Short mmCIF file of C-alpha atoms and ligand atoms in Angstrom, two decimals:
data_model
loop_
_atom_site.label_atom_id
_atom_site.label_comp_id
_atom_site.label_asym_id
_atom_site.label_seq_id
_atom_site.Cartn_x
_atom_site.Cartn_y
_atom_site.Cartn_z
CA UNK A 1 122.23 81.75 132.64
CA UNK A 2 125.43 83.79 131.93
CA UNK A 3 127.17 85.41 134.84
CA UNK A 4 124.85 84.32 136.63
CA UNK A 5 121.85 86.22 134.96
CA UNK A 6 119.08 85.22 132.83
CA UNK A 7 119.21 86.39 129.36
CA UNK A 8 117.83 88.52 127.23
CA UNK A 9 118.11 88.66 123.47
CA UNK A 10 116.36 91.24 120.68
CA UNK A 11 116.96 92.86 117.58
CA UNK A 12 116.21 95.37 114.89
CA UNK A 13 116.63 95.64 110.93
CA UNK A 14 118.21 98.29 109.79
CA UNK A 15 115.41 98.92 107.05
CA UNK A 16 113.91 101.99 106.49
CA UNK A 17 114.46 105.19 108.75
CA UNK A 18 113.93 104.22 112.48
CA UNK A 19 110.72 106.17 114.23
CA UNK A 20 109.65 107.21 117.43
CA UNK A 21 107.64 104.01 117.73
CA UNK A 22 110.95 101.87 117.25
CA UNK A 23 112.30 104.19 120.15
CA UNK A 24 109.84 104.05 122.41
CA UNK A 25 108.19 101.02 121.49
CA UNK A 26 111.20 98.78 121.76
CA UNK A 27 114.66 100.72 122.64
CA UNK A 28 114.11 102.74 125.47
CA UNK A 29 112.98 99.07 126.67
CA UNK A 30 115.98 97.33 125.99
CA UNK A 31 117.80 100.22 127.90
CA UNK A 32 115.74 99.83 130.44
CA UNK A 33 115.99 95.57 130.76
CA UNK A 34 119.83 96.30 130.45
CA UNK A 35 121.51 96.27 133.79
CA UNK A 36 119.01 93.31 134.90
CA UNK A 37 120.21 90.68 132.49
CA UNK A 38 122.53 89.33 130.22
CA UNK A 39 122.09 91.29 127.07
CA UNK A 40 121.89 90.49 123.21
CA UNK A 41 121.22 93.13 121.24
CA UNK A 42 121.87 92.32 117.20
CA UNK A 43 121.29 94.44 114.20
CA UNK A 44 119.48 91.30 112.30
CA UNK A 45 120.93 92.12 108.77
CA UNK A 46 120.23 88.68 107.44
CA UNK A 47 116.93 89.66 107.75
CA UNK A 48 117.48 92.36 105.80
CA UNK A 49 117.66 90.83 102.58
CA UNK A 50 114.35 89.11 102.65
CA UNK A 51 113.65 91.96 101.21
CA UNK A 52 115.48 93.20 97.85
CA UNK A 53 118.43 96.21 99.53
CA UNK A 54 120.94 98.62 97.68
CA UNK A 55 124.16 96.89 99.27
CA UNK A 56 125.39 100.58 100.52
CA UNK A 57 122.58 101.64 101.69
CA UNK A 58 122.02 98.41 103.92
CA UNK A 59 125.90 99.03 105.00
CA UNK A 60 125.59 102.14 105.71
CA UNK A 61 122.39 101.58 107.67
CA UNK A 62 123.14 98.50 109.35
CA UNK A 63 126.56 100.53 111.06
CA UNK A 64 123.80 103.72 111.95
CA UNK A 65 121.73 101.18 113.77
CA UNK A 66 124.74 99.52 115.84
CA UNK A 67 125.58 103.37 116.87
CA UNK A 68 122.15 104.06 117.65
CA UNK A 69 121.88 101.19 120.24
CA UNK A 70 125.04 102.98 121.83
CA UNK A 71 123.52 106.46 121.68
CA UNK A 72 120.54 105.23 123.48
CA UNK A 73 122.43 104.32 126.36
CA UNK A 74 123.16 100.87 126.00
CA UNK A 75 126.59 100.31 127.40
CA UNK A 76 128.63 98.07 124.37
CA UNK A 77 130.98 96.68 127.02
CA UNK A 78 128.00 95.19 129.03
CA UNK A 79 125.65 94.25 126.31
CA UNK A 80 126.70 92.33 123.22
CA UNK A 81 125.89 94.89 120.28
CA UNK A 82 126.91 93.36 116.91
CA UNK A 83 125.80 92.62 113.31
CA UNK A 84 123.75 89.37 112.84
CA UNK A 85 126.24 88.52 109.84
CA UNK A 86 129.45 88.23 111.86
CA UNK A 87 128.48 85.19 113.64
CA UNK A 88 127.61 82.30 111.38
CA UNK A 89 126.20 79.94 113.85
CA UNK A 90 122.96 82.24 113.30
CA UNK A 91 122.77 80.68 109.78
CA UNK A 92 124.07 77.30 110.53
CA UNK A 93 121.24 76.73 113.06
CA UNK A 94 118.54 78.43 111.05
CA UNK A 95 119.09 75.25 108.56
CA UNK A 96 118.99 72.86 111.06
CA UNK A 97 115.84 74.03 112.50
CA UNK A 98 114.21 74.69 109.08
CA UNK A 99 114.50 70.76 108.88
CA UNK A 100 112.11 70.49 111.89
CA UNK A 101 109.46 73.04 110.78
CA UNK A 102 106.51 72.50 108.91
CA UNK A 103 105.33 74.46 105.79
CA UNK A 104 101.90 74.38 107.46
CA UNK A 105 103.08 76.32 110.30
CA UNK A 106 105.21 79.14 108.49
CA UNK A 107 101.75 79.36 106.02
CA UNK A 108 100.01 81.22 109.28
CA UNK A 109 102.35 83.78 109.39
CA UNK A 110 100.89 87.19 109.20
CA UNK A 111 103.75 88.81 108.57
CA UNK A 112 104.25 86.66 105.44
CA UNK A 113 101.78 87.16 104.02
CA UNK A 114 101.44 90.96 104.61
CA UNK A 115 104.99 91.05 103.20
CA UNK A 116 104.28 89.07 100.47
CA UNK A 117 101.32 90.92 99.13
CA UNK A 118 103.33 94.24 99.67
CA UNK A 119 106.24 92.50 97.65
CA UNK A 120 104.74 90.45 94.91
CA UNK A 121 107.57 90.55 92.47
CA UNK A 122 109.86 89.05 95.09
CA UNK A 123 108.13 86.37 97.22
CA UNK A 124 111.27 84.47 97.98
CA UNK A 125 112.14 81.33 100.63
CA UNK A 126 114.43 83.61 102.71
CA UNK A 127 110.93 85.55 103.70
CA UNK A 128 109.03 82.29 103.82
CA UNK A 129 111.80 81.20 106.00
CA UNK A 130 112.28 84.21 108.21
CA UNK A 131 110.64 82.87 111.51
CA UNK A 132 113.03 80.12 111.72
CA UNK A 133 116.16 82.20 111.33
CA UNK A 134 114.62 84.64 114.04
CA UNK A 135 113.89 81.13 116.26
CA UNK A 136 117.41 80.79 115.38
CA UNK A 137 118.77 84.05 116.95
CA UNK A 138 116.90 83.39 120.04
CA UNK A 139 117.51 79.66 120.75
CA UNK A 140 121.57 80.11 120.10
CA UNK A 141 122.45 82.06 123.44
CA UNK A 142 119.28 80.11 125.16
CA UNK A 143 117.69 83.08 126.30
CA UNK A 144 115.29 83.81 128.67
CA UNK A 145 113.40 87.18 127.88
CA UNK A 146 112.98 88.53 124.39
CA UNK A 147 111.61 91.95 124.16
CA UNK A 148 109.57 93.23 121.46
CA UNK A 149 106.37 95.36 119.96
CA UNK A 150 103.01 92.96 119.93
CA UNK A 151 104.00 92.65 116.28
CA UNK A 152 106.19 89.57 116.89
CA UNK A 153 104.13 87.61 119.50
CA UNK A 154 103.55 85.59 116.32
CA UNK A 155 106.77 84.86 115.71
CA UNK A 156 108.01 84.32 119.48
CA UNK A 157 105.29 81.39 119.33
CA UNK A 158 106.66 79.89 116.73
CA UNK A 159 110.09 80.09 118.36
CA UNK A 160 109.15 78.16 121.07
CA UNK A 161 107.03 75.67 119.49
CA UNK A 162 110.19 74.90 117.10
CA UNK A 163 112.20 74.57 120.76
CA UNK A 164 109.65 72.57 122.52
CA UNK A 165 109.32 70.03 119.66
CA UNK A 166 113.69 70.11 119.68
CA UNK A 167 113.26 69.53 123.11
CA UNK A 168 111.18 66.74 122.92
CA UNK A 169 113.04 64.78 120.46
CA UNK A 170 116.38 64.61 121.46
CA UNK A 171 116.27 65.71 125.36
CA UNK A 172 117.09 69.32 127.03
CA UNK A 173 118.67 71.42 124.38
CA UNK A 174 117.33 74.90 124.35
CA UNK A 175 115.61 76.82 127.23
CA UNK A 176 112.02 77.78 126.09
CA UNK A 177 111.79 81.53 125.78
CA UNK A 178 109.20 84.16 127.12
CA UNK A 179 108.15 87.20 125.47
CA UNK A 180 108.42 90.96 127.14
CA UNK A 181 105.96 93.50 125.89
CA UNK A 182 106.68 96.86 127.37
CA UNK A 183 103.88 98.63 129.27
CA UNK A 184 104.69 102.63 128.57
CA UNK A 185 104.86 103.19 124.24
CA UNK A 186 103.98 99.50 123.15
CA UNK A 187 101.81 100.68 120.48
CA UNK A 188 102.52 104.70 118.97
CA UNK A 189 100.30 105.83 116.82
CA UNK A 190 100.38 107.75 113.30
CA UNK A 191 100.17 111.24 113.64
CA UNK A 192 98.00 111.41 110.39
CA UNK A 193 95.89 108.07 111.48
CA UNK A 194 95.89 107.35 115.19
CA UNK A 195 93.84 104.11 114.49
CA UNK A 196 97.01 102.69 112.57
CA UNK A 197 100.14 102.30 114.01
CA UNK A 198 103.75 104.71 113.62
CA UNK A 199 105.72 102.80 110.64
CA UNK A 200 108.19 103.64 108.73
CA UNK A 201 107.42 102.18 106.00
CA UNK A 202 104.33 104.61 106.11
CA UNK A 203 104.46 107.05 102.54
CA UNK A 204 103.16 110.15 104.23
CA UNK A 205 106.51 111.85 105.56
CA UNK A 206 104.17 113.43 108.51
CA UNK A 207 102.97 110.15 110.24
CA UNK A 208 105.60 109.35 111.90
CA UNK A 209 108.23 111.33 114.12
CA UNK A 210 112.00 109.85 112.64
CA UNK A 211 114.68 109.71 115.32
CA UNK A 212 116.75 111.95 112.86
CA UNK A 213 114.45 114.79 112.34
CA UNK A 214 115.35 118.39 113.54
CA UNK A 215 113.28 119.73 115.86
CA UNK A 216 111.88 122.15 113.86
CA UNK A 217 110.85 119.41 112.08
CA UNK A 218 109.19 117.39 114.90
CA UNK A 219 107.54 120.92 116.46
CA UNK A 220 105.70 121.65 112.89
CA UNK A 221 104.88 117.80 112.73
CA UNK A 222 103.41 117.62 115.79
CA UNK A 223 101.18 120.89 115.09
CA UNK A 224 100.05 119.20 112.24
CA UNK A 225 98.93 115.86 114.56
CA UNK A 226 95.42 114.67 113.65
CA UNK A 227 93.16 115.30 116.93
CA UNK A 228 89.42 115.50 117.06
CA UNK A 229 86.96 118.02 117.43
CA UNK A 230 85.76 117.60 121.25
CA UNK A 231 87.94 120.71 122.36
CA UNK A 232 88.09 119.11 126.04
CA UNK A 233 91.87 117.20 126.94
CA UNK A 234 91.06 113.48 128.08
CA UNK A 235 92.77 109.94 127.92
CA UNK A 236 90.50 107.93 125.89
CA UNK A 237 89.81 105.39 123.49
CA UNK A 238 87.48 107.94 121.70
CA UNK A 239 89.78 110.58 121.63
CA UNK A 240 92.83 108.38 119.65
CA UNK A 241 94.84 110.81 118.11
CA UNK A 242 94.83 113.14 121.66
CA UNK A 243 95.41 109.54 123.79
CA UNK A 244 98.23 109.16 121.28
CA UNK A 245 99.37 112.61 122.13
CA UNK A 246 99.18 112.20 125.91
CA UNK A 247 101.24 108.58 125.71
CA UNK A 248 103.97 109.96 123.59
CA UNK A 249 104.33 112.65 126.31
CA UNK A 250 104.05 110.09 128.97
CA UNK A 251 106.79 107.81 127.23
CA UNK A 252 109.44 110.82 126.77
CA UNK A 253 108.70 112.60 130.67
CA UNK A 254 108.07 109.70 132.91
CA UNK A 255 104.73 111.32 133.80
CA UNK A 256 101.99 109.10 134.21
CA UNK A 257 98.52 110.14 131.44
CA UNK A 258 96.25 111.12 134.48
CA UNK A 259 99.27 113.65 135.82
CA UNK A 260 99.10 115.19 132.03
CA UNK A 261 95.46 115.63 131.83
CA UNK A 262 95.50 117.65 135.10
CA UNK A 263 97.99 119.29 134.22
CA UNK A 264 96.49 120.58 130.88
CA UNK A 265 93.01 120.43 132.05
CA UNK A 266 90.65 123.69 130.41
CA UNK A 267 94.04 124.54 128.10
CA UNK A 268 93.84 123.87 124.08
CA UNK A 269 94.73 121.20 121.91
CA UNK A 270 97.74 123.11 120.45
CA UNK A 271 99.08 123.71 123.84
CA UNK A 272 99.51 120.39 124.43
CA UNK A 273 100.91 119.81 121.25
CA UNK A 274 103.79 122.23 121.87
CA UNK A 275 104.77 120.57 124.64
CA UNK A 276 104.60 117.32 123.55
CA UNK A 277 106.79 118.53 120.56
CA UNK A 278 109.41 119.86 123.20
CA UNK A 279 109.46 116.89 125.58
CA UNK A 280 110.15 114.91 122.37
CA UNK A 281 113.19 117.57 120.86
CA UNK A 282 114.56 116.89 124.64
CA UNK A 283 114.53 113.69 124.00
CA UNK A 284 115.78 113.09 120.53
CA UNK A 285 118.40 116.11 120.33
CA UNK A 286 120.78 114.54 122.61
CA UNK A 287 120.46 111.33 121.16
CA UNK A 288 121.52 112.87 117.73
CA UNK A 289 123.81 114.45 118.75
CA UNK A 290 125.29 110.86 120.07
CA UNK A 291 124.96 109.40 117.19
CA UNK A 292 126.89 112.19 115.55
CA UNK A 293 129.47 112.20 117.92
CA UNK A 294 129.90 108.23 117.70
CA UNK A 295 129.89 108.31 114.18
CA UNK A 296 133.23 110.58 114.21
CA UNK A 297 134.72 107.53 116.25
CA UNK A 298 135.77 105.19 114.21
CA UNK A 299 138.00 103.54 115.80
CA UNK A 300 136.18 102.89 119.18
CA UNK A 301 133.34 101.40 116.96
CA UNK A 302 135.19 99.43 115.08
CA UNK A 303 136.54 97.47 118.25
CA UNK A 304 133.00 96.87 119.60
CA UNK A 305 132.12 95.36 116.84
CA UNK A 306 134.62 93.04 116.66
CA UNK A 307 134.53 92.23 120.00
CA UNK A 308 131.39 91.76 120.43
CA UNK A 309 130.92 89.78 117.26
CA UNK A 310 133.74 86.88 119.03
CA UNK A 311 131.55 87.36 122.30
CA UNK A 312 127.70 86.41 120.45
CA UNK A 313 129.83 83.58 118.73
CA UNK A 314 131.66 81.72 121.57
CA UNK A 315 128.17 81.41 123.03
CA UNK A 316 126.25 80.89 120.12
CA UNK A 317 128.85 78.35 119.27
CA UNK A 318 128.27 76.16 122.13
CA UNK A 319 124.70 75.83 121.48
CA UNK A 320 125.51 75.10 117.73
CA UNK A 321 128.04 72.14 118.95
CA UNK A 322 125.33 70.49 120.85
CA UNK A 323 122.76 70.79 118.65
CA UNK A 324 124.96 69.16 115.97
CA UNK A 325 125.95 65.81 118.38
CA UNK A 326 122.20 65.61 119.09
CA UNK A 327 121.22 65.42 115.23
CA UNK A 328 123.99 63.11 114.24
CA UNK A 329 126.43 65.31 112.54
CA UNK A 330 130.63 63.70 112.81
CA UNK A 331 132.10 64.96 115.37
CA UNK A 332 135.12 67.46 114.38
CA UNK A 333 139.03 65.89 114.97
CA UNK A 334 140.90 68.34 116.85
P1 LIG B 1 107.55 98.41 109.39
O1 LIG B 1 106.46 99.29 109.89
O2 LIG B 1 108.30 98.96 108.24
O3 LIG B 1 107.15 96.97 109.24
P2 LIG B 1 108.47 98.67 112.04
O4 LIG B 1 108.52 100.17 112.23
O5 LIG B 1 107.36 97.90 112.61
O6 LIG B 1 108.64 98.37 110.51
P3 LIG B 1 110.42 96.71 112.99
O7 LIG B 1 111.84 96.64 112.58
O8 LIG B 1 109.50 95.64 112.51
O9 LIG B 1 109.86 98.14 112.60
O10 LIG B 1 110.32 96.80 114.55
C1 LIG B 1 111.36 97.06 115.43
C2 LIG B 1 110.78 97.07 116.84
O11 LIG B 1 110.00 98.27 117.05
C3 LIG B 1 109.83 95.90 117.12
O12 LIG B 1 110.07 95.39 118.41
C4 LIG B 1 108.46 96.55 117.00
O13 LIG B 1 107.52 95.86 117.77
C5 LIG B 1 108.71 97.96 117.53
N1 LIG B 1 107.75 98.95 116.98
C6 LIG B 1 107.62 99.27 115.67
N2 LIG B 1 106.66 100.22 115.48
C7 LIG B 1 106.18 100.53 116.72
C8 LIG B 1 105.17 101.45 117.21
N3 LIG B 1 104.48 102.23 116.40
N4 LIG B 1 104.94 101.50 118.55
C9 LIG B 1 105.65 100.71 119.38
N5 LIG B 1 106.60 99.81 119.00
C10 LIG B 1 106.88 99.71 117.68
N1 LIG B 2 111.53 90.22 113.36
C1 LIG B 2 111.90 91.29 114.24
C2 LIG B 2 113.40 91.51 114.29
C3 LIG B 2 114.08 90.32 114.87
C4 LIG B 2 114.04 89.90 116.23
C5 LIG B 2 114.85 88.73 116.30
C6 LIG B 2 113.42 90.42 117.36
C7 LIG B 2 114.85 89.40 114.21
N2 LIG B 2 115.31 88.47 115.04
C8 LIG B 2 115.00 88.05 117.50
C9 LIG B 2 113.61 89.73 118.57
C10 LIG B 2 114.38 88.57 118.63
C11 LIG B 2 111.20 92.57 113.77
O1 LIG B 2 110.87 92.68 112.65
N3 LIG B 2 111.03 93.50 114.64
#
């Protein structure tokens, strides 16, 4: 507990142009969860790296990401906001706990493996090692909640096994953390494939809606959406690429998908699809034009992120002191 609230900590890499999925998947989530608890939010560039990055592009990135979080209404007094990078204890206890994790365990990791068949030329122990330094983030302000896609329950087991066995070992160290899967967005769809999910690492431009794209962009894209050839508006598993549709629309108005069938009932496909195109513009424009506006400020950024980067490590600092008494490392003369 901080402040007397439980806490909550996620994170993003800032790899890749973020999509609607990211938004509505995970952000608008985090926004949501906000006022409730006590909030880490990091821009996990360490991560980064596990995959090969042009150092500009990755800096660049990484500072579009930390404005992002702002622009979707995440207040950076409130929440801590700040670069992964800036707070060494992330590192320091990702070593510690690699020491008590077994090879056998990381080998099950789906996300290895996919990553390592997509990256064959570049299969290195930083990507191997990834679930640890993510265990890592999450054990060092001992949080609570950790909300994310149904990607990463993999990875949030692993987490707790790692803390459980800790635990066990050496006494109460780190509290055990649960996962939060949103209910509204946890899974958007391709546009082009709506039995594979919105990535953007996907090649086809059209997939996926990017939170950057004009709307002229997203109205043409959404035209273009793969439906079916039924002709009737429904919410079902059969009807994927419309259910998609209907969930995006439900995600950006608030409406529930029953509400938007009656409301379309006996109209066309491509009238929904306008609309869905606008409630998304309504939604993205203003964020843009946040970002935009926040990216002017350089200043005011600047001084979240360093403040927030001394906030994440007087916490994460305390858990790193105890977990270095409990191993057996000297204790520091003051
Ligand atoms: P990639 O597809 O390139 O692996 P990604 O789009 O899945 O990347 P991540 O950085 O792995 O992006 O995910 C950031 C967050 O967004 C995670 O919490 C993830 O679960 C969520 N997320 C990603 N794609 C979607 C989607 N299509 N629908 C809902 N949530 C998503
Ligand atoms: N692996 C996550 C990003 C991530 C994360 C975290 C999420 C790194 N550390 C800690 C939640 C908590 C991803 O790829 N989405």
């Amino acid at each position: 507990m901080i402040n007397d609230k439980k806490v909550l900590f996620s994170g993003m890499q800032a790899t890749g142009n973020l999509t609607l999925g990211n938004y509505l998947g995970a952000l608008q989530n985090w926004v949501k969860l906000a006022d409730e608890y006590e909030c880490f939010y990091s821009v996990v560039d360490m991560h980064s790296i596990t995959v090969r990055q042009d150092p500009a592009t990755l800096r660049k990135r990484a500072r579009s990401l930390l404005i992002l979080y702002i622009a979707a209404g995440l207040d950076p007094e409130k929440a801590c906001i700040y670069f992964q990078s800036h707070v060494s204890a992330h590192a320091e206890l990702a070593w510690i706990l690699d020491c008590y994790t077994y090879m056998g365990e990381m080998n099950r990791m789906t996300q290895f493996k996919d990553k390592s068949a997509k990256h064959a030329d570049n299969i290195n122990v930083g990507l191997f090692a990834y679930p640890v330094l993510m265990a890592a983030d999450i054990l060092l302000y001992q949080t609570d909640l950790v909300p994310v896609g149904i990607d990463q329950m993999q990875h949030l087991e692993i987490t707790r096994d790692i803390a459980n066995r800790f635990n066990n070992i050496y006494g109460q160290t780190f509290t055990i953390p649960e996962a939060y899967i949103g209910k509204v967005g946890a899974k958007i769809m391709s546009l082009q494939d709506p039995t594979k999910k919105m990535s953007k690492s996907d090649e086809n431009p059209n997939a996926s809606i990017y939170l950057m794209d004009d709307p002229d962009t997203i109205r043409r894209k959404f035209k273009r959406a793969v439906t079916d050839s039924e002709g009737c508006i429904a919410y079902r598993d059969e009807q994927a690429g419309l259910k998609n549709l209907i969930d995006i629309y439900a995600a950006c108005t608030g409406k529930t998908p029953d509400t938007i069938v009656s409301e379309f009932s006996g109209l066309g496909y491509g009238q929904l699809k306008e609309a869905v195109g606008e409630a998304v513009v309504d939604k993205l424009s203003p964020l843009q034009q946040r970002c935009a506006e926040l990216e002017k400020d350089k200043s005011y950024i600047d001084g979240i992120i360093k403040n927030n980067a001394e906030k994440a490590s007087y916490y994460a600092a305390k858990t790193l002191r105890k977990v270095q008494r409990k191993v057996g490392f000297p204790d520091r003369i003051r």
